[in-house]
RNA sequence: GCCGAUGUAGCUCAGGGGUAGAGCGUUUCCUUGGUAAGGAAGAGGUCAUGGGUUCAAUUCCCAUCAUUGGCUCCA
């Protein structure tokens, strides 16, 4: 017998080799119907995994994050299987669960599906699901796995397997489908009752622009038809809150293709709204000891070359602006930083003058990739509420915390409740792409971490997201459709 | 920039090889003690732009531009 401890602390005895499903049955048949996956001693297990030793067991249903993940990951297997029925030559790559649903990246070669093919794939998925096929895990040696995928001429899977550690490779089978997989599946396909393919997109293999582009099929599935209907209604409801729709209806802003892509035109009502917002922000800044400055919309190319921005972002700038004089080159200002530094350089300061805080509503222009433009959230001309602080290393912590305070005050005043702070640090595996000494980086990184901690921020650390010249603290908010946007940055 | 979708009246959208439709809005008039009300008449579109195929294109094909879902990028 083995002793199984449940999350409520109760301990039950089971025969050795009992499965999480057996445990679920011992609690109630309702739970047994609903249980999707489980965690045993901090490892994800299938509901059919035999338990051989004493331990802690948590059962997950669709209501749990872990349950959804297993459900959607399993649905991705199902989708891949359905896709292969129509596109037998398609090469599968990876198919994970995501926040809302799942996707599978597939190399279709010449004949990729379009959204007109969604229906038949969905229908096939439901047909397969109704077969109530069990998900079964099995192991294969690395060599055999490599041979398998080489014989199938699937370079993507070969690459994946080559990067795995030596030893047994796990596969997951259901019906006539098998896929390389770590595990974490639902008991059988039958509990997938509703399926919808939501979109189709190109996605680079391993997220790398220089690698082949695959076709990514997005989908979502539920254990009840009603849940799918509700989800789709929720999406419709969220679309009503889209700022682009509101901007049009409320006559706040517009775009004109005669002016140019990503260059918003503020209508009278929008300009009034913006003025109110700017006044509110300026008041907060002045109260916090900032001095307002104003810098021009253009600057000599050399200014940005010196700052290092040109090398990194020159190609993404509007440049150069030619003048009647031969050899002169100007850029439309892509960032305010070098301008504020020149303002600081206007005269020598004593350390007793520090900190000096400059703030500006600085309008900048960036040649963003056309596919990246999005309403007012990603544009080619926009105004930054931008500030730069010149201080001594000893003042850094206090200054940093004071900036966090302003951000929190503004967010609170504007009603942003659901946000988190992302600490963006260097990519530890690729330190060459950053400027400055290791020592200064470490100082700056620990200063951000320290200040965020002291302010009690809800943070997560992301490596590789730092700017080339320093780490950042990014405030991320979600839009009505759950997409994350960077709304404020301290660096 | 890449993959996909879309571009028809002010707005939301239907249609489809033979010179355009609906609802809402709008204009004028009528009705109505109550106003996101009813009725009548009307205005408004070279069906994104430029090529091509065709006797004929808004409808098919190609390109461009813009919008949009993702990917990549995001100072």
mmCIF file of C-alpha atoms in Angstrom, chain A residues 130-376:
data_model
loop_
_atom_site.group_PDB
_atom_site.id
_atom_site.type_symbol
_atom_site.label_atom_id
_atom_site.label_comp_id
_atom_site.label_asym_id
_atom_site.label_seq_id
_atom_site.Cartn_x
_atom_site.Cartn_y
_atom_site.Cartn_z
ATOM 1 C CA UNK A 130 -15.806 11.224 -30.112
ATOM 2 C CA UNK A 131 -13.729 8.069 -30.524
ATOM 3 C CA UNK A 132 -12.699 8.524 -26.854
ATOM 4 C CA UNK A 133 -9.141 7.505 -27.652
ATOM 5 C CA UNK A 134 -6.877 7.162 -24.662
ATOM 6 C CA UNK A 135 -3.656 9.159 -24.467
ATOM 7 C CA UNK A 136 -0.776 6.781 -23.785
ATOM 8 C CA UNK A 137 2.826 7.603 -23.094
ATOM 9 C CA UNK A 138 5.702 5.487 -24.272
ATOM 10 C CA UNK A 139 9.470 5.860 -24.450
ATOM 11 C CA UNK A 140 11.915 5.457 -27.295
ATOM 12 C CA UNK A 141 15.682 5.748 -27.313
ATOM 13 C CA UNK A 142 17.199 8.919 -28.668
ATOM 14 C CA UNK A 143 18.835 7.056 -31.545
ATOM 15 C CA UNK A 144 15.583 5.408 -32.578
ATOM 16 C CA UNK A 145 13.756 8.706 -32.327
ATOM 17 C CA UNK A 146 16.296 10.424 -34.546
ATOM 18 C CA UNK A 147 16.048 7.630 -37.092
ATOM 19 C CA UNK A 148 12.288 7.877 -37.057
ATOM 20 C CA UNK A 149 12.240 11.604 -37.788
ATOM 21 C CA UNK A 150 15.048 11.352 -40.288
ATOM 22 C CA UNK A 151 13.062 8.741 -42.183
ATOM 23 C CA UNK A 152 10.048 11.046 -42.091
ATOM 24 C CA UNK A 153 12.298 13.828 -43.414
ATOM 25 C CA UNK A 154 11.249 16.148 -40.623
ATOM 26 C CA UNK A 155 14.262 18.388 -39.922
ATOM 27 C CA UNK A 156 12.387 20.279 -37.221
ATOM 28 C CA UNK A 157 11.770 17.267 -35.018
ATOM 29 C CA UNK A 158 15.319 16.080 -35.667
ATOM 30 C CA UNK A 159 16.606 19.417 -34.398
ATOM 31 C CA UNK A 160 14.366 19.213 -31.324
ATOM 32 C CA UNK A 161 15.488 15.691 -30.490
ATOM 33 C CA UNK A 162 19.164 16.499 -31.057
ATOM 34 C CA UNK A 163 18.864 19.178 -28.400
ATOM 35 C CA UNK A 164 17.358 16.767 -25.870
ATOM 36 C CA UNK A 165 19.491 15.012 -23.302
ATOM 37 C CA UNK A 166 20.520 11.453 -23.994
ATOM 38 C CA UNK A 167 18.230 8.796 -22.671
ATOM 39 C CA UNK A 168 14.662 7.791 -23.319
ATOM 40 C CA UNK A 169 12.501 10.161 -25.312
ATOM 41 C CA UNK A 170 8.821 10.145 -24.481
ATOM 42 C CA UNK A 171 6.063 9.989 -27.052
ATOM 43 C CA UNK A 172 2.378 10.339 -26.622
ATOM 44 C CA UNK A 173 -0.044 8.237 -28.642
ATOM 45 C CA UNK A 174 -3.758 8.346 -29.168
ATOM 46 C CA UNK A 175 -5.748 6.653 -31.910
ATOM 47 C CA UNK A 176 -3.436 6.420 -34.935
ATOM 48 C CA UNK A 177 -1.438 9.516 -33.977
ATOM 49 C CA UNK A 178 1.857 9.781 -32.222
ATOM 50 C CA UNK A 179 3.976 12.783 -31.314
ATOM 51 C CA UNK A 180 7.143 13.602 -29.509
ATOM 52 C CA UNK A 181 6.005 14.882 -26.160
ATOM 53 C CA UNK A 182 6.972 15.458 -22.577
ATOM 54 C CA UNK A 183 3.524 14.556 -21.337
ATOM 55 C CA UNK A 184 0.716 16.200 -19.430
ATOM 56 C CA UNK A 185 -2.374 14.958 -21.207
ATOM 57 C CA UNK A 186 -6.030 14.434 -20.591
ATOM 58 C CA UNK A 187 -7.276 10.864 -19.999
ATOM 59 C CA UNK A 188 -8.955 10.483 -23.413
ATOM 60 C CA UNK A 189 -10.040 12.541 -26.413
ATOM 61 C CA UNK A 190 -13.707 12.176 -25.524
ATOM 62 C CA UNK A 191 -13.740 15.007 -23.023
ATOM 63 C CA UNK A 192 -12.997 17.507 -25.798
ATOM 64 C CA UNK A 193 -16.491 18.567 -26.747
ATOM 65 C CA UNK A 194 -16.069 21.908 -28.483
ATOM 66 C CA UNK A 195 -13.325 23.075 -30.781
ATOM 67 C CA UNK A 196 -12.652 26.238 -32.726
ATOM 68 C CA UNK A 197 -9.707 27.203 -34.880
ATOM 69 C CA UNK A 198 -9.254 30.884 -34.270
ATOM 70 C CA UNK A 199 -6.564 32.054 -36.640
ATOM 71 C CA UNK A 200 -3.712 31.211 -38.880
ATOM 72 C CA UNK A 201 -0.419 33.039 -38.990
ATOM 73 C CA UNK A 202 3.139 32.778 -40.142
ATOM 74 C CA UNK A 203 5.593 32.092 -37.349
ATOM 75 C CA UNK A 204 9.332 31.684 -37.620
ATOM 76 C CA UNK A 205 10.862 28.386 -36.581
ATOM 77 C CA UNK A 206 12.188 28.865 -33.038
ATOM 78 C CA UNK A 207 11.070 32.479 -33.143
ATOM 79 C CA UNK A 208 14.019 33.394 -35.329
ATOM 80 C CA UNK A 209 13.480 35.741 -38.249
ATOM 81 C CA UNK A 210 16.340 34.152 -40.181
ATOM 82 C CA UNK A 211 14.835 30.670 -39.982
ATOM 83 C CA UNK A 212 12.069 29.169 -42.127
ATOM 84 C CA UNK A 213 8.579 30.422 -41.619
ATOM 85 C CA UNK A 214 5.985 27.884 -40.574
ATOM 86 C CA UNK A 215 2.227 28.086 -40.561
ATOM 87 C CA UNK A 216 0.834 28.478 -37.080
ATOM 88 C CA UNK A 217 -2.717 27.302 -36.516
ATOM 89 C CA UNK A 218 -4.353 28.713 -33.401
ATOM 90 C CA UNK A 219 -7.292 27.033 -31.751
ATOM 91 C CA UNK A 220 -9.234 26.732 -28.560
ATOM 92 C CA UNK A 221 -11.271 23.912 -27.104
ATOM 93 C CA UNK A 222 -13.558 23.247 -24.182
ATOM 94 C CA UNK A 223 -15.138 20.361 -22.308
ATOM 95 C CA UNK A 224 -18.574 21.886 -22.907
ATOM 96 C CA UNK A 225 -20.113 23.525 -25.963
ATOM 97 C CA UNK A 226 -21.572 26.233 -23.758
ATOM 98 C CA UNK A 227 -18.115 27.257 -22.603
ATOM 99 C CA UNK A 228 -17.024 27.862 -26.183
ATOM 100 C CA UNK A 229 -20.101 29.994 -26.824
ATOM 101 C CA UNK A 230 -19.372 32.013 -23.705
ATOM 102 C CA UNK A 231 -15.748 32.434 -24.691
ATOM 103 C CA UNK A 232 -16.691 33.743 -28.124
ATOM 104 C CA UNK A 233 -19.193 36.126 -26.530
ATOM 105 C CA UNK A 234 -16.474 37.361 -24.201
ATOM 106 C CA UNK A 235 -14.240 38.099 -27.192
ATOM 107 C CA UNK A 236 -17.078 40.035 -28.855
ATOM 108 C CA UNK A 237 -17.631 41.961 -25.652
ATOM 109 C CA UNK A 238 -13.926 42.766 -25.392
ATOM 110 C CA UNK A 239 -13.884 44.081 -28.944
ATOM 111 C CA UNK A 240 -16.385 46.744 -27.896
ATOM 112 C CA UNK A 241 -13.700 48.097 -25.592
ATOM 113 C CA UNK A 242 -11.045 48.293 -28.282
ATOM 114 C CA UNK A 243 -9.496 51.761 -28.227
ATOM 115 C CA UNK A 244 -9.532 51.915 -32.025
ATOM 116 C CA UNK A 245 -13.287 51.436 -32.077
ATOM 117 C CA UNK A 246 -13.807 53.923 -29.271
ATOM 118 C CA UNK A 247 -11.442 56.418 -30.891
ATOM 119 C CA UNK A 248 -13.553 56.363 -34.019
ATOM 120 C CA UNK A 249 -16.936 56.437 -32.301
ATOM 121 C CA UNK A 250 -15.981 59.162 -29.850
ATOM 122 C CA UNK A 251 -14.124 61.131 -32.522
ATOM 123 C CA UNK A 252 -10.854 61.152 -30.623
ATOM 124 C CA UNK A 253 -8.354 60.384 -33.382
ATOM 125 C CA UNK A 254 -8.101 59.236 -36.965
ATOM 126 C CA UNK A 255 -5.541 58.245 -39.584
ATOM 127 C CA UNK A 256 -5.214 59.408 -43.149
ATOM 128 C CA UNK A 257 -3.219 57.596 -45.776
ATOM 129 C CA UNK A 258 -2.416 60.990 -47.261
ATOM 130 C CA UNK A 259 -0.524 61.823 -44.060
ATOM 131 C CA UNK A 260 0.996 58.388 -43.685
ATOM 132 C CA UNK A 261 0.899 55.058 -41.922
ATOM 133 C CA UNK A 262 1.099 55.147 -38.159
ATOM 134 C CA UNK A 263 0.828 58.922 -37.968
ATOM 135 C CA UNK A 264 -2.281 59.680 -35.906
ATOM 136 C CA UNK A 265 -4.350 62.815 -36.315
ATOM 137 C CA UNK A 266 -5.885 63.993 -33.062
ATOM 138 C CA UNK A 267 -9.429 65.281 -33.487
ATOM 139 C CA UNK A 268 -10.708 68.155 -31.293
ATOM 140 C CA UNK A 269 -12.194 65.861 -28.644
ATOM 141 C CA UNK A 270 -9.089 63.701 -28.545
ATOM 142 C CA UNK A 271 -6.852 66.751 -28.297
ATOM 143 C CA UNK A 272 -8.934 68.013 -25.378
ATOM 144 C CA UNK A 273 -8.591 64.654 -23.656
ATOM 145 C CA UNK A 274 -4.865 64.632 -24.297
ATOM 146 C CA UNK A 275 -4.463 68.145 -22.919
ATOM 147 C CA UNK A 276 -6.252 67.144 -19.722
ATOM 148 C CA UNK A 277 -3.978 64.145 -19.361
ATOM 149 C CA UNK A 278 -0.816 66.146 -20.024
ATOM 150 C CA UNK A 279 -1.789 68.782 -17.480
ATOM 151 C CA UNK A 280 -2.413 66.114 -14.875
ATOM 152 C CA UNK A 281 0.963 64.498 -15.570
ATOM 153 C CA UNK A 282 2.879 67.780 -15.611
ATOM 154 C CA UNK A 283 1.408 68.718 -12.266
ATOM 155 C CA UNK A 284 2.577 65.427 -10.780
ATOM 156 C CA UNK A 285 6.044 65.887 -12.262
ATOM 157 C CA UNK A 286 6.492 69.414 -10.988
ATOM 158 C CA UNK A 287 5.411 68.304 -7.550
ATOM 159 C CA UNK A 288 8.069 65.571 -7.668
ATOM 160 C CA UNK A 289 10.821 68.062 -8.450
ATOM 161 C CA UNK A 290 11.039 67.818 -12.220
ATOM 162 C CA UNK A 291 11.873 70.806 -14.400
ATOM 163 C CA UNK A 292 10.099 70.976 -17.740
ATOM 164 C CA UNK A 293 12.353 71.280 -20.796
ATOM 165 C CA UNK A 294 11.663 71.452 -24.518
ATOM 166 C CA UNK A 295 13.804 70.039 -27.310
ATOM 167 C CA UNK A 296 13.448 70.217 -31.110
ATOM 168 C CA UNK A 297 11.927 67.505 -33.296
ATOM 169 C CA UNK A 298 15.137 66.956 -35.227
ATOM 170 C CA UNK A 299 18.815 66.648 -34.403
ATOM 171 C CA UNK A 300 22.049 66.156 -36.272
ATOM 172 C CA UNK A 301 22.763 62.568 -37.154
ATOM 173 C CA UNK A 302 26.062 62.889 -35.298
ATOM 174 C CA UNK A 303 24.191 63.423 -32.024
ATOM 175 C CA UNK A 304 22.662 59.940 -32.243
ATOM 176 C CA UNK A 305 25.877 58.384 -33.540
ATOM 177 C CA UNK A 306 27.656 59.672 -30.428
ATOM 178 C CA UNK A 307 24.951 58.387 -28.099
ATOM 179 C CA UNK A 308 25.173 54.930 -29.666
ATOM 180 C CA UNK A 309 21.508 54.963 -30.639
ATOM 181 C CA UNK A 310 22.295 55.367 -34.328
ATOM 182 C CA UNK A 311 24.231 52.163 -34.583
ATOM 183 C CA UNK A 312 21.445 50.228 -32.954
ATOM 184 C CA UNK A 313 18.356 51.991 -34.274
ATOM 185 C CA UNK A 314 19.529 54.035 -37.260
ATOM 186 C CA UNK A 315 17.722 51.788 -39.689
ATOM 187 C CA UNK A 316 14.500 52.184 -37.768
ATOM 188 C CA UNK A 317 14.678 55.982 -37.825
ATOM 189 C CA UNK A 318 13.369 58.540 -40.279
ATOM 190 C CA UNK A 319 16.674 59.577 -41.787
ATOM 191 C CA UNK A 320 18.394 61.535 -42.946
ATOM 192 C CA UNK A 321 16.670 64.855 -43.481
ATOM 193 C CA UNK A 322 18.587 66.817 -46.077
ATOM 194 C CA UNK A 323 19.073 70.553 -45.882
ATOM 195 C CA UNK A 324 20.036 73.039 -48.631
ATOM 196 C CA UNK A 325 23.590 72.826 -47.363
ATOM 197 C CA UNK A 326 25.682 70.029 -48.795
ATOM 198 C CA UNK A 327 26.677 67.304 -46.362
ATOM 199 C CA UNK A 328 24.362 68.214 -43.509
ATOM 200 C CA UNK A 329 22.335 65.331 -42.125
ATOM 201 C CA UNK A 330 19.519 65.447 -39.624
ATOM 202 C CA UNK A 331 17.283 62.770 -38.178
ATOM 203 C CA UNK A 332 13.724 63.098 -37.022
ATOM 204 C CA UNK A 333 14.211 62.716 -33.296
ATOM 205 C CA UNK A 334 13.673 59.045 -32.441
ATOM 206 C CA UNK A 335 14.303 59.508 -28.707
ATOM 207 C CA UNK A 336 14.803 62.391 -26.313
ATOM 208 C CA UNK A 337 17.729 61.023 -24.321
ATOM 209 C CA UNK A 338 20.636 62.685 -26.198
ATOM 210 C CA UNK A 339 18.766 65.989 -26.267
ATOM 211 C CA UNK A 340 18.300 65.960 -22.507
ATOM 212 C CA UNK A 341 21.958 65.114 -22.065
ATOM 213 C CA UNK A 342 22.840 68.202 -24.126
ATOM 214 C CA UNK A 343 20.579 70.281 -21.924
ATOM 215 C CA UNK A 344 22.482 68.959 -18.926
ATOM 216 C CA UNK A 345 25.757 69.799 -20.680
ATOM 217 C CA UNK A 346 24.709 73.425 -20.984
ATOM 218 C CA UNK A 347 26.667 74.290 -17.869
ATOM 219 C CA UNK A 348 28.821 72.536 -15.291
ATOM 220 C CA UNK A 349 27.072 71.327 -12.162
ATOM 221 C CA UNK A 350 28.384 70.651 -8.715
ATOM 222 C CA UNK A 351 27.469 67.337 -7.122
ATOM 223 C CA UNK A 352 25.562 69.526 -4.675
ATOM 224 C CA UNK A 353 23.171 70.435 -7.511
ATOM 225 C CA UNK A 354 22.190 66.806 -8.022
ATOM 226 C CA UNK A 355 19.798 65.256 -8.586
ATOM 227 C CA UNK A 356 18.672 67.182 -11.623
ATOM 228 C CA UNK A 357 15.407 66.012 -13.122
ATOM 229 C CA UNK A 358 14.293 67.023 -16.622
ATOM 230 C CA UNK A 359 10.888 66.183 -18.055
ATOM 231 C CA UNK A 360 9.399 66.765 -21.475
ATOM 232 C CA UNK A 361 6.423 65.713 -23.536
ATOM 233 C CA UNK A 362 8.764 64.896 -26.359
ATOM 234 C CA UNK A 363 7.363 63.923 -29.725
ATOM 235 C CA UNK A 364 9.490 61.312 -31.435
ATOM 236 C CA UNK A 365 9.389 59.487 -34.751
ATOM 237 C CA UNK A 366 10.363 55.911 -35.385
ATOM 238 C CA UNK A 367 10.116 53.934 -38.594
ATOM 239 C CA UNK A 368 8.359 50.953 -37.062
ATOM 240 C CA UNK A 369 7.913 47.876 -39.247
ATOM 241 C CA UNK A 370 4.634 48.218 -41.116
ATOM 242 C CA UNK A 371 3.294 44.972 -39.704
ATOM 243 C CA UNK A 372 3.830 46.214 -36.177
ATOM 244 C CA UNK A 373 1.605 49.264 -36.345
ATOM 245 C CA UNK A 374 -1.455 49.005 -34.148
ATOM 246 C CA UNK A 375 -3.997 51.742 -33.432
ATOM 247 C CA UNK A 376 -2.477 54.262 -31.074
#
